[in-house]
Short mmCIF file of C-alpha atoms and ligand atoms in Angstrom, two decimals:
data_model
loop_
_atom_site.label_atom_id
_atom_site.label_comp_id
_atom_site.label_asym_id
_atom_site.label_seq_id
_atom_site.Cartn_x
_atom_site.Cartn_y
_atom_site.Cartn_z
CA MET I 1 -16.43 -5.49 -5.25
CA GLU I 2 -14.97 -4.81 -8.59
CA PHE I 3 -11.47 -4.01 -9.00
CA LEU I 4 -9.95 -2.34 -11.79
CA THR I 5 -7.10 -3.79 -14.36
CA LEU I 6 -4.44 -2.44 -16.36
CA ASP I 7 -3.96 -3.76 -19.67
CA ARG I 8 -0.51 -5.47 -20.01
CA ASP I 9 -0.58 -4.42 -23.74
CA SER I 10 -1.09 -0.52 -22.60
CA PHE I 11 2.44 -0.09 -21.25
CA ASP I 12 6.18 -0.99 -21.77
CA TYR I 13 8.43 -1.30 -18.93
CA GLY I 14 10.75 1.35 -18.16
CA VAL I 15 9.26 3.81 -20.98
CA ALA I 16 7.78 7.25 -19.51
CA GLN I 17 4.07 7.33 -20.63
CA PRO I 18 2.09 10.21 -20.22
CA ILE I 19 -1.13 9.49 -18.17
CA ALA I 20 -2.49 12.80 -17.77
CA PRO I 21 -1.31 16.51 -19.04
CA LEU I 22 1.17 16.88 -16.13
CA VAL I 23 2.03 13.42 -15.33
CA ARG I 24 4.12 10.52 -16.69
CA ARG I 25 4.39 7.12 -15.56
CA VAL I 26 7.50 4.71 -15.59
CA ILE I 27 6.54 1.07 -14.49
CA ALA I 28 9.45 -0.89 -12.92
CA GLU I 29 9.63 -4.49 -13.84
CA ASN I 30 9.22 -5.72 -10.33
CA PRO I 31 6.01 -7.83 -11.13
CA SER I 32 4.59 -9.76 -8.17
CA LYS I 33 1.49 -10.56 -6.07
CA PHE I 34 2.13 -7.39 -4.08
CA THR I 35 2.91 -5.32 -6.93
CA TYR I 36 0.75 -6.09 -9.80
CA PHE I 37 2.62 -5.39 -12.92
CA GLY I 38 5.24 -3.28 -11.03
CA THR I 39 5.76 -0.12 -9.46
CA GLY I 40 4.74 2.90 -11.03
CA THR I 41 6.79 5.79 -10.43
CA TYR I 42 5.38 9.11 -11.38
CA ILE I 43 7.02 12.03 -12.68
CA VAL I 44 4.96 15.49 -12.30
CA GLY I 45 5.37 18.45 -14.47
CA HIS I 46 7.72 19.59 -17.30
CA GLY I 47 10.90 21.25 -16.69
CA ASP I 48 10.71 21.52 -13.16
CA VAL I 49 9.47 18.14 -11.73
CA ALA I 50 8.55 15.99 -8.80
CA VAL I 51 9.18 12.30 -8.60
CA ILE I 52 6.91 10.20 -6.45
CA ASP I 53 8.04 6.76 -5.13
CA PRO I 54 11.27 6.46 -7.07
CA GLY I 55 10.65 2.46 -6.64
CA PRO I 56 12.66 -0.67 -5.98
CA ARG I 57 16.34 -0.92 -6.13
CA LEU I 58 16.35 -2.31 -9.68
CA ASP I 59 19.23 -1.41 -12.32
CA SER I 60 16.65 -1.45 -15.31
CA HIS I 61 14.33 0.82 -13.25
CA ARG I 62 17.29 3.28 -12.09
CA ASN I 63 18.35 3.47 -15.82
CA ALA I 64 14.71 4.35 -17.10
CA LEU I 65 14.29 6.96 -14.36
CA ALA I 66 17.49 8.22 -15.47
CA ALA I 67 16.40 8.61 -19.19
CA ALA I 68 13.14 10.02 -18.46
CA LEU I 69 14.45 12.68 -16.30
CA ALA I 70 17.18 13.76 -18.75
CA GLY I 71 16.90 17.51 -19.23
CA GLU I 72 14.44 17.93 -16.09
CA THR I 73 15.09 19.64 -13.04
CA VAL I 74 13.95 17.30 -10.06
CA ARG I 75 12.64 19.79 -7.35
CA ALA I 76 11.49 17.08 -4.90
CA ILE I 77 11.25 13.34 -4.19
CA LEU I 78 8.11 12.36 -2.63
CA VAL I 79 7.76 8.97 -1.03
CA THR I 80 4.32 7.66 0.02
CA HIS I 81 5.83 4.84 2.38
CA CYS I 82 8.87 2.84 3.12
CA HIS I 83 8.06 -0.49 1.46
CA ALA I 84 10.90 -1.89 -0.72
CA ASP I 85 8.96 -1.50 -4.07
CA HIS I 86 8.44 2.42 -3.42
CA SER I 87 11.38 4.22 -1.34
CA PRO I 88 14.72 2.67 -1.96
CA LEU I 89 15.68 4.37 -5.09
CA ALA I 90 15.08 7.66 -3.40
CA GLU I 91 18.48 7.74 -2.06
CA TRP I 92 20.14 7.18 -5.28
CA LEU I 93 17.86 9.88 -7.07
CA ALA I 94 18.66 12.42 -4.41
CA ALA I 95 22.38 11.79 -4.61
CA GLU I 96 21.88 12.28 -8.45
CA THR I 97 19.75 15.43 -8.48
CA GLY I 98 20.33 17.12 -5.09
CA ALA I 99 16.78 17.25 -4.80
CA PRO I 100 15.20 16.93 -1.24
CA THR I 101 13.15 13.77 -0.24
CA VAL I 102 9.72 14.67 1.26
CA ALA I 103 7.70 12.23 3.43
CA PHE I 104 5.86 11.89 6.66
CA GLY I 105 8.94 10.25 8.16
CA PRO I 106 10.86 6.99 8.33
CA HIS I 107 9.10 3.53 8.71
CA GLY I 108 7.48 3.41 12.28
CA ASP I 109 8.60 1.20 15.03
CA ASP I 110 6.63 -2.04 15.49
CA ALA I 111 4.53 -1.27 18.70
CA TRP I 112 4.28 -4.84 19.60
CA ASP I 113 5.18 -8.31 18.68
CA ILE I 114 2.54 -10.13 16.97
CA GLY I 115 4.45 -13.48 16.87
CA ASN I 116 5.72 -15.46 13.80
CA ASP I 117 3.60 -16.68 10.86
CA SER I 118 5.53 -19.98 11.39
CA ASP I 119 4.12 -20.22 14.65
CA VAL I 120 0.74 -20.80 13.36
CA ALA I 121 1.39 -24.17 12.00
CA ALA I 122 -1.75 -24.64 10.24
CA TYR I 123 -0.54 -22.75 7.16
CA ASP I 124 1.39 -24.91 4.73
CA VAL I 125 3.14 -22.22 2.22
CA GLU I 126 5.40 -24.35 0.27
CA ASP I 127 3.77 -23.23 -2.90
CA GLU I 128 3.82 -19.62 -2.06
CA ALA I 129 6.81 -18.77 -4.43
CA GLU I 130 4.56 -19.55 -7.10
CA ASP I 131 2.69 -16.30 -7.30
CA VAL I 132 6.04 -14.16 -7.02
CA ALA I 133 7.99 -13.37 -10.17
CA PRO I 134 11.23 -11.32 -8.93
CA VAL I 135 13.40 -10.55 -11.85
CA ASP I 136 16.23 -9.70 -9.50
CA SER I 137 17.27 -11.12 -6.36
CA GLU I 138 17.18 -7.99 -4.77
CA VAL I 139 13.47 -7.62 -5.26
CA LYS I 140 11.59 -8.55 -2.29
CA VAL I 141 7.83 -8.70 -1.89
CA GLU I 142 6.20 -5.84 -0.67
CA GLU I 143 6.23 -6.51 3.15
CA ALA I 144 10.07 -6.10 2.75
CA THR I 145 10.62 -2.70 4.68
CA ASP I 146 13.07 -0.01 3.86
CA ARG I 147 14.19 1.01 7.38
CA SER I 148 16.94 3.06 6.16
CA PHE I 149 14.77 5.73 4.61
CA ALA I 150 14.45 9.12 6.31
CA PRO I 151 13.01 12.08 4.60
CA ASP I 152 14.97 15.48 4.38
CA ILE I 153 11.57 17.27 4.72
CA VAL I 154 8.99 16.00 6.99
CA VAL I 155 5.30 16.86 5.92
CA ARG I 156 1.93 16.62 7.58
CA THR I 157 -1.41 16.64 6.18
CA GLY I 158 -1.88 20.06 4.35
CA ASP I 159 1.77 20.88 4.09
CA GLU I 160 2.85 21.65 0.59
CA ALA I 161 5.36 19.19 -0.40
CA VAL I 162 6.35 20.69 -3.79
CA ALA I 163 5.24 23.43 -6.33
CA GLY I 164 5.95 23.75 -9.92
CA SER I 165 4.72 25.92 -12.77
CA GLY I 166 1.04 26.46 -12.31
CA TRP I 167 0.78 23.36 -9.75
CA THR I 168 1.08 22.41 -6.26
CA MET I 169 1.23 19.27 -4.53
CA VAL I 170 0.23 19.00 -0.65
CA ALA I 171 0.72 15.95 1.68
CA VAL I 172 -2.44 14.06 2.92
CA HIS I 173 -1.31 11.32 5.96
CA THR I 174 -3.31 8.35 5.27
CA PRO I 175 -2.11 5.70 7.93
CA GLY I 176 -3.32 2.35 7.94
CA HIS I 177 -1.44 0.27 5.18
CA THR I 178 1.69 1.68 7.24
CA SER I 179 1.57 4.13 9.98
CA ASN I 180 3.72 6.66 7.65
CA HIS I 181 1.79 6.31 4.82
CA THR I 182 0.87 9.76 2.86
CA CYS I 183 -0.75 10.32 -0.34
CA PHE I 184 -0.13 13.48 -2.44
CA ALA I 185 -2.80 15.83 -3.88
CA LEU I 186 -2.07 17.50 -7.02
CA ASP I 187 -3.67 20.72 -7.95
CA ASP I 188 -3.38 22.29 -11.26
CA GLY I 189 -6.16 25.11 -11.15
CA GLU I 190 -8.18 22.67 -13.26
CA ARG I 191 -8.58 19.34 -11.57
CA ARG I 192 -7.52 17.64 -8.37
CA THR I 193 -5.53 14.55 -8.73
CA LEU I 194 -4.54 12.08 -5.34
CA PHE I 195 -1.59 10.11 -5.61
CA THR I 196 -2.85 7.37 -3.52
CA GLY I 197 0.38 5.14 -3.26
CA ASP I 198 -0.72 1.78 -1.58
CA HIS I 199 -3.64 3.30 0.48
CA VAL I 200 -5.92 2.95 -2.29
CA MET I 201 -5.23 0.43 -5.17
CA GLY I 202 -7.22 -0.27 -8.26
CA TRP I 203 -6.57 -4.11 -8.82
CA SER I 204 -6.66 -5.31 -5.30
CA THR I 205 -7.24 -4.53 -1.67
CA THR I 206 -4.53 -3.29 0.19
CA VAL I 207 -2.32 -5.07 2.95
CA VAL I 208 -3.15 -4.08 6.31
CA SER I 209 -0.66 -6.14 8.41
CA PRO I 210 -0.31 -5.27 12.45
CA PRO I 211 1.46 -3.92 14.20
CA ASP I 212 2.46 -1.09 11.88
CA GLY I 213 -0.43 -1.90 9.77
CA ASP I 214 -3.67 -0.40 11.57
CA MET I 215 -7.32 -1.33 10.14
CA THR I 216 -9.02 1.31 12.35
CA ALA I 217 -6.55 3.91 11.07
CA TYR I 218 -6.99 2.34 7.52
CA LEU I 219 -10.71 2.93 7.61
CA GLU I 220 -10.47 6.37 8.91
CA SER I 221 -8.09 7.22 6.10
CA LEU I 222 -10.45 5.63 3.36
CA ARG I 223 -13.30 8.00 4.73
CA LEU I 224 -10.94 10.80 4.70
CA VAL I 225 -10.23 10.14 0.81
CA GLN I 226 -13.78 9.40 0.09
CA GLY I 227 -14.79 12.90 1.66
CA ARG I 228 -11.94 15.11 -0.50
CA GLY I 229 -13.53 15.44 -3.84
CA ASP I 230 -10.68 14.65 -5.87
CA ASP I 231 -11.33 14.21 -9.50
CA VAL I 232 -9.14 11.01 -9.93
CA GLY I 233 -6.85 8.78 -7.94
CA ILE I 234 -3.74 7.32 -9.00
CA PRO I 235 -2.42 4.29 -7.33
CA THR I 236 1.36 3.16 -7.40
CA HIS I 237 0.15 -0.14 -8.74
CA GLY I 238 -2.57 -0.34 -11.51
CA PRO I 239 -4.56 2.13 -13.65
CA PRO I 240 -6.10 5.69 -12.53
CA ILE I 241 -9.30 5.39 -10.72
CA GLY I 242 -12.13 8.06 -11.91
CA ASP I 243 -14.64 7.60 -9.72
CA LEU I 244 -12.35 7.77 -6.51
CA ALA I 245 -15.15 8.29 -4.04
CA GLY I 246 -17.35 5.66 -5.14
CA TYR I 247 -14.57 3.27 -5.40
CA VAL I 248 -13.31 3.91 -1.90
CA GLY I 249 -16.89 3.55 -0.60
CA ASP I 250 -16.74 0.33 -2.11
CA LEU I 251 -13.42 -0.49 -0.22
CA ILE I 252 -15.00 0.55 2.94
CA GLU I 253 -17.82 -1.76 2.67
CA HIS I 254 -15.69 -4.57 1.54
CA ARG I 255 -13.87 -4.00 4.90
CA LEU I 256 -16.70 -3.63 7.13
CA ASP I 257 -18.42 -6.86 5.56
CA ARG I 258 -15.00 -8.78 6.61
CA GLU I 259 -15.19 -7.35 9.93
CA ARG I 260 -18.62 -8.56 10.31
CA GLN I 261 -17.56 -12.28 9.09
CA VAL I 262 -14.73 -12.20 11.61
CA LEU I 263 -16.83 -11.11 14.46
CA ASP I 264 -19.59 -13.68 13.74
CA ALA I 265 -16.90 -16.20 13.63
CA VAL I 266 -15.68 -15.46 16.98
CA ARG I 267 -19.24 -15.43 18.34
CA SER I 268 -19.88 -18.89 16.96
CA GLY I 269 -16.90 -20.28 18.98
CA LEU I 270 -13.99 -20.02 16.68
CA ASP I 271 -11.27 -18.76 18.88
CA ALA I 272 -8.04 -19.07 17.17
CA ILE I 273 -7.05 -17.15 13.77
CA PRO I 274 -6.25 -20.48 11.83
CA ASP I 275 -9.89 -21.62 12.26
CA ILE I 276 -11.31 -18.19 11.34
CA VAL I 277 -8.96 -17.93 8.50
CA GLY I 278 -10.17 -21.72 7.39
CA ARG I 279 -13.82 -20.66 7.40
CA LEU I 280 -13.40 -17.15 5.89
CA TYR I 281 -11.03 -18.25 3.07
CA ALA I 282 -12.20 -21.72 2.31
CA ALA I 283 -12.71 -20.81 -1.27
CA TYR I 284 -8.99 -19.37 -1.45
CA PRO I 285 -6.00 -21.27 -2.32
CA ARG I 286 -4.01 -22.44 0.84
CA ARG I 287 -0.92 -20.18 -0.07
CA LEU I 288 -3.28 -17.42 0.54
CA HIS I 289 -4.14 -18.12 4.10
CA ARG I 290 -1.13 -17.01 5.55
CA PRO I 291 -1.47 -13.30 4.38
CA ALA I 292 -5.25 -13.79 5.29
CA ALA I 293 -4.06 -14.67 8.76
CA ARG I 294 -2.73 -11.04 8.92
CA SER I 295 -5.71 -9.58 7.47
CA VAL I 296 -7.76 -11.39 10.08
CA LEU I 297 -5.58 -10.22 12.92
CA SER I 298 -5.80 -6.78 11.82
CA HIS I 299 -9.68 -7.01 12.09
CA LEU I 300 -9.18 -8.80 15.41
CA VAL I 301 -7.02 -5.66 16.70
CA LYS I 302 -9.87 -3.33 15.79
CA LEU I 303 -12.52 -5.45 17.35
CA VAL I 304 -10.59 -5.72 20.70
CA ASP I 305 -10.10 -1.77 20.46
CA ASP I 306 -13.86 -1.48 19.75
CA GLY I 307 -14.80 -3.51 22.83
CA GLN I 308 -16.38 -6.28 20.80
CA VAL I 309 -13.63 -8.95 21.46
CA THR I 310 -11.21 -9.84 24.12
CA THR I 311 -8.02 -11.59 24.39
CA ALA I 312 -6.16 -12.72 27.44
CA ASP I 313 -2.90 -11.41 25.93
CA PRO I 314 -2.00 -7.98 26.39
CA ASN I 315 -1.91 -6.97 22.75
CA PRO I 316 -3.53 -9.38 20.03
CA ARG I 317 -0.95 -11.77 18.28
CA LEU I 318 -1.34 -14.46 15.45
CA THR I 319 -1.59 -17.26 18.25
CA SER I 320 -3.89 -15.60 20.86
CA ARG I 321 -7.26 -16.80 21.58
CA TYR I 322 -10.47 -14.50 21.04
CA HIS I 323 -13.68 -14.50 22.60
CA PRO I 324 -16.76 -12.35 22.24
CA THR I 325 -17.43 -9.77 24.94
ZN1 LIG N 1 3.28 -0.86 0.48
#
């Protein structure tokens, strides 16, 4: 499928840039293979504003947000999910402004132990660091989880998260990337904008890593977004997505293609994740095989749930053996 790109010359780090009549974006300087050019923090409204995903604990980003919000009244701090590039600055911003944090809930409890990546000895990832360009030692890759975050206000699908002058934002729970992931739908009376967080990203597919990441839930959440009829999607990483329903349709097809490939591999006798990864990702650099193993596991969890694959382990793990039913 075709992904969308953001022109590096089209923005400056730390500058509040209008990208829609009610929406300004401040990009944090935390580029990496998980964050693209960095985290996009969104400021919605004028005068009375909401902030979506304050971002990573990074001095330059904190200063940029303080400057961008000077003279504004922050009414709510919305958090899509608790990865380290999204939620950590919420604590500072809430203390600074007195605004409540609003989210589905804290990060979920891991439902079972999938084993360690290092148990899967086939992956040589010594060159993994090449892809990551942290600008601050506190900046971790996206998988780093902010377990300290707990919202002041808990929202479910359909709940109003915040309202401003002539606009409202409503929560849309979209589990899959994480179990607590929530999109926020902005309605200004003229058009409907969905802030998609990491659920739908313009530049890349979304990491779905068990046990908190769930491929069955992810596909259901994609179908939910596909059917909503929003005019535009705005992801945390990357440019706005114009034809959101069409784009999400491509994402669904892409995932179902991969699921078929995983099932075909198991049916052909490959029973271990490293072997399946070796076949499906043969054209990719070896350093991508470790995250690919998590992705293959996410498909195997779904195939086990769907009754098409079995494993002797009580729950699918990175080191389990898989067989067709
Ligand atoms: Zn994330």
